[in-house]
Amino acid sequence: LAKPMGLVEGPGGLGQGGMAATLRDDSHESETKYEEYGYNAQLSDRISLDRSIPDYRPKKCKQMSYPDDLSQISVVFIFVNEAISVILRSVHSVVNHTPSHLLKEIILVDDNSDNVELKFNLDQYVHKRYPGLVKIVRNNKREGLIRARIQGWKAATSPVVGFFDAHVEFNIGWVEPALMRIREDRKRIILPAIDNIKYNTFEVQQYANAAHGYNWGLWCMYIIPPQDWLDKGDESAPIR
């Protein structure tokens, strides 16, 4: 399956072609942005919005083909006081790696950010770069993740809606297998395979294929795939 990258904690950033990126100095600005965002926002500002990332899909996934008439998808990003370069890289990557006939719209839900850069500057950029494709929904008060997602869902106009944090990067072929599973059964909720973007260097770290679940404290867990999935020996098969 295709693998969107999630920016999560963990120590290592790819530049344009996949090399680890580094800062030129240990400036006060860098330390301030670390504290503000929890990741290396100063480095993010220096990395291309259209950078290339490794294609970690299993070999069989790269060989699969899908019909052209799959449902369209609306992609919803939720953010609050995120670094603007990280948000824009999320937008660029989904546009760059989703067939245009399948991507109905991108909806940015601002859950009452107080960062002024995320107001006029963000609006001006996306409306000029992607006219008619990107919608921005702004909450007048902090609603929290789930209610913010619901606001994005209400604004969506396509048959399928995908919800993502605004600090992710999408890889080639991410959407077709998900839309195909939903075509087979419209009641399905699909979770793509997720790799890691290291918070301090923006290097992409491959994660092993896993099932996903929660412990009793409601912490998200990566779980070893069921034995029957392993016995099939087919890494392109979905994991329940």
C-alpha positions as CSV (number, residue, x, y, z in Angstrom):
1,L,0.0,0.0,0.0
2,A,1.0,3.6,-0.5
3,K,2.5,5.4,2.5
4,P,1.8,8.9,3.5
5,M,4.5,10.1,5.9
6,G,3.4,11.4,9.3
7,L,5.5,13.9,11.2
8,V,5.9,12.4,14.7
9,E,8.4,12.4,17.4
10,G,11.7,10.6,16.9
11,P,15.3,11.7,16.5
12,G,17.3,12.3,11.9
13,G,15.1,15.4,6.7
14,L,15.3,15.0,3.5
15,G,16.4,17.7,1.2
16,Q,15.2,17.8,-2.4
17,G,16.6,14.4,-3.4
18,G,16.5,12.4,-0.2
19,M,19.6,13.5,1.7
20,A,19.5,14.4,5.4
21,A,19.2,18.1,5.8
22,T,21.1,20.1,8.4
23,L,21.1,23.6,9.8
24,R,23.9,26.0,9.2
25,D,24.0,27.2,12.8
26,D,22.4,26.8,16.2
27,S,20.6,30.1,16.2
28,H,18.2,31.5,18.8
29,E,15.5,31.4,16.1
30,S,16.0,27.7,15.8
31,E,15.6,27.1,19.5
32,T,12.5,29.4,19.6
33,K,10.8,27.5,16.8
34,Y,11.6,24.2,18.3
35,E,9.8,25.3,21.5
36,E,6.9,26.7,19.6
37,Y,6.2,23.9,17.2
38,G,7.8,20.8,18.7
39,Y,9.8,20.2,15.5
40,N,12.5,21.9,13.5
41,A,10.4,24.6,11.8
42,Q,13.5,26.6,10.8
43,L,14.8,23.6,8.8
44,S,11.3,23.1,7.3
45,D,11.4,26.6,6.0
46,R,14.6,25.8,4.0
47,I,13.3,22.5,2.5
48,S,11.5,22.5,-0.9
49,L,7.7,22.3,-0.7
50,D,8.0,19.9,-3.6
51,R,10.8,17.7,-2.3
52,S,11.2,14.1,-3.4
53,I,10.9,11.3,-0.8
54,P,11.7,7.6,-1.0
55,D,9.1,5.2,-2.4
56,Y,8.9,2.6,0.3
57,R,6.0,0.6,-1.2
58,P,6.4,-3.1,-1.5
59,K,7.4,-4.3,-5.0
60,K,4.0,-5.8,-5.7
61,C,2.2,-2.6,-4.8
62,K,4.2,-0.7,-7.5
63,Q,3.0,-3.3,-10.1
64,M,-0.7,-3.0,-9.3
65,S,-3.1,-1.1,-11.6
66,Y,-6.5,0.5,-10.8
67,P,-9.5,1.6,-12.8
68,D,-9.7,5.3,-13.8
69,D,-13.3,5.7,-12.6
70,L,-12.7,5.5,-8.8
71,S,-14.6,8.0,-6.6
72,Q,-13.1,11.4,-6.0
73,I,-11.7,12.3,-2.6
74,S,-11.8,15.4,-0.5
75,V,-8.6,15.8,1.7
76,V,-9.1,17.6,5.0
77,F,-6.2,18.9,6.9
78,I,-6.7,20.1,10.6
79,F,-4.2,22.5,12.1
80,V,-3.7,25.0,14.9
81,N,-0.6,27.2,15.0
82,E,1.3,24.9,12.7
83,A,4.4,26.2,10.8
84,I,3.2,27.5,7.5
85,S,5.9,25.7,5.5
86,V,4.8,22.4,7.0
87,I,1.2,23.0,6.1
88,L,2.1,24.1,2.5
89,R,4.3,21.0,2.1
90,S,1.4,18.8,3.1
91,V,-0.8,20.6,0.5
92,H,1.9,20.4,-2.3
93,S,2.5,16.7,-1.6
94,V,-1.1,15.7,-1.9
95,V,-1.5,17.7,-5.1
96,N,1.7,16.3,-6.6
97,H,0.9,12.7,-5.7
98,T,-2.8,12.4,-6.3
99,P,-4.2,12.0,-9.8
100,S,-6.0,15.3,-10.6
101,H,-9.2,13.5,-11.6
102,L,-9.4,11.9,-8.2
103,L,-8.7,14.9,-6.0
104,K,-11.9,16.9,-5.7
105,E,-10.6,19.5,-3.2
106,I,-8.4,20.2,-0.2
107,I,-9.9,21.6,2.9
108,L,-7.8,23.4,5.5
109,V,-9.5,23.7,8.8
110,D,-7.9,26.3,11.1
111,D,-8.9,25.5,14.6
112,N,-8.6,29.1,15.8
113,S,-4.9,29.7,15.3
114,D,-3.5,32.9,16.7
115,N,-0.4,32.9,14.4
116,V,-1.0,35.8,12.1
117,E,1.0,34.2,9.3
118,L,-1.7,31.5,9.0
119,K,-4.3,34.1,8.2
120,F,-3.8,36.4,5.2
121,N,-0.5,34.9,4.0
122,L,-1.9,31.3,3.9
123,D,-5.1,32.5,2.2
124,Q,-3.2,34.5,-0.4
125,Y,-0.8,31.7,-1.2
126,V,-3.2,28.8,-1.7
127,H,-5.8,30.9,-3.6
128,K,-3.1,32.1,-6.0
129,R,-1.3,28.7,-6.3
130,Y,-4.3,26.4,-6.3
131,P,-7.4,28.5,-7.3
132,G,-10.6,26.7,-6.7
133,L,-8.9,23.6,-5.3
134,V,-8.2,24.7,-1.7
135,K,-10.9,25.8,0.7
136,I,-10.1,27.2,4.1
137,V,-12.5,26.8,7.1
138,R,-11.8,28.9,10.1
139,N,-13.2,28.2,13.6
140,N,-14.1,31.2,15.7
141,K,-13.1,29.3,18.8
142,R,-10.9,26.3,19.6
143,E,-13.1,23.2,18.9
144,G,-10.6,20.4,19.3
145,L,-9.5,17.7,16.8
146,I,-12.8,15.8,16.3
147,R,-15.1,18.8,16.0
148,A,-12.7,20.4,13.7
149,R,-12.7,17.3,11.5
150,I,-16.5,17.4,11.5
151,Q,-16.3,21.0,10.2
152,G,-14.1,19.8,7.4
153,W,-16.4,17.0,6.6
154,K,-19.4,19.4,6.4
155,A,-17.4,21.5,3.9
156,A,-16.5,18.5,1.7
157,T,-18.4,17.8,-1.5
158,S,-17.0,14.4,-2.7
159,P,-18.2,10.9,-1.9
160,V,-15.0,10.0,0.0
161,V,-13.3,12.2,2.7
162,G,-9.8,11.7,4.0
163,F,-8.7,13.3,7.3
164,F,-5.1,14.1,8.0
165,D,-2.9,16.2,10.3
166,A,-1.3,19.1,8.5
167,H,2.2,17.8,9.0
168,V,2.3,14.9,6.6
169,E,3.7,14.1,3.1
170,F,2.0,11.8,0.6
171,N,3.8,9.4,-1.6
172,I,3.0,8.2,-5.1
173,G,0.0,5.8,-5.4
174,W,-1.3,6.5,-2.0
175,V,-5.0,7.1,-2.9
176,E,-5.9,4.4,-5.5
177,P,-5.7,1.4,-3.1
178,A,-7.7,3.2,-0.5
179,L,-10.4,4.2,-2.9
180,M,-10.5,0.7,-4.3
181,R,-11.1,-0.8,-0.9
182,I,-14.0,1.6,-0.4
183,R,-15.4,0.8,-3.8
184,E,-15.5,-2.8,-2.7
185,D,-17.4,-1.9,0.5
186,R,-18.5,1.7,1.1
187,K,-18.8,1.1,4.9
188,R,-15.1,0.6,5.2
189,I,-12.8,3.1,7.0
190,I,-9.4,2.9,5.4
191,L,-6.1,3.7,7.1
192,P,-3.1,4.0,4.8
193,A,0.3,2.7,5.9
194,I,2.2,5.4,7.8
195,D,6.0,6.0,7.9
196,N,7.8,8.6,10.0
197,I,9.2,12.1,9.3
198,K,11.8,12.8,12.0
199,Y,11.0,15.9,13.9
200,N,14.5,17.4,14.0
201,T,15.9,16.5,10.5
202,F,12.8,15.8,8.4
203,E,14.4,12.6,7.3
204,V,11.8,10.0,6.2
205,Q,12.1,6.8,8.2
206,Q,10.4,3.6,6.9
207,Y,8.1,1.8,9.3
208,A,7.3,-1.9,9.0
209,N,3.9,-2.9,7.8
210,A,1.6,-3.0,10.8
211,A,-1.9,-3.2,12.1
212,H,-3.1,-0.2,14.1
213,G,-5.0,-0.1,17.3
214,Y,-5.2,1.4,20.8
215,N,-4.3,0.3,24.3
216,W,-6.7,0.9,27.2
217,G,-5.1,4.3,27.8
218,L,-6.2,5.2,24.2
219,W,-2.6,5.5,23.0
220,C,-2.3,4.6,19.3
221,M,-0.2,1.5,18.8
222,Y,1.5,-0.2,15.9
223,I,0.7,-3.9,16.1
224,I,2.3,-6.9,14.5
225,P,0.1,-8.0,11.6
226,P,-2.1,-11.1,12.3
227,Q,-0.6,-14.4,11.6
228,D,-3.0,-15.2,8.8
229,W,-1.9,-12.1,6.9
230,L,1.8,-13.0,7.4
231,D,1.1,-16.6,6.2
232,K,-0.2,-15.2,2.9
233,G,3.2,-13.7,2.1
234,D,1.6,-10.8,0.2
235,E,2.7,-7.4,1.5
236,S,0.2,-5.7,-0.9
237,A,-2.8,-7.3,0.9
238,P,-4.8,-5.1,3.4
239,I,-4.3,-5.6,7.1
240,R,-7.4,-5.7,9.2
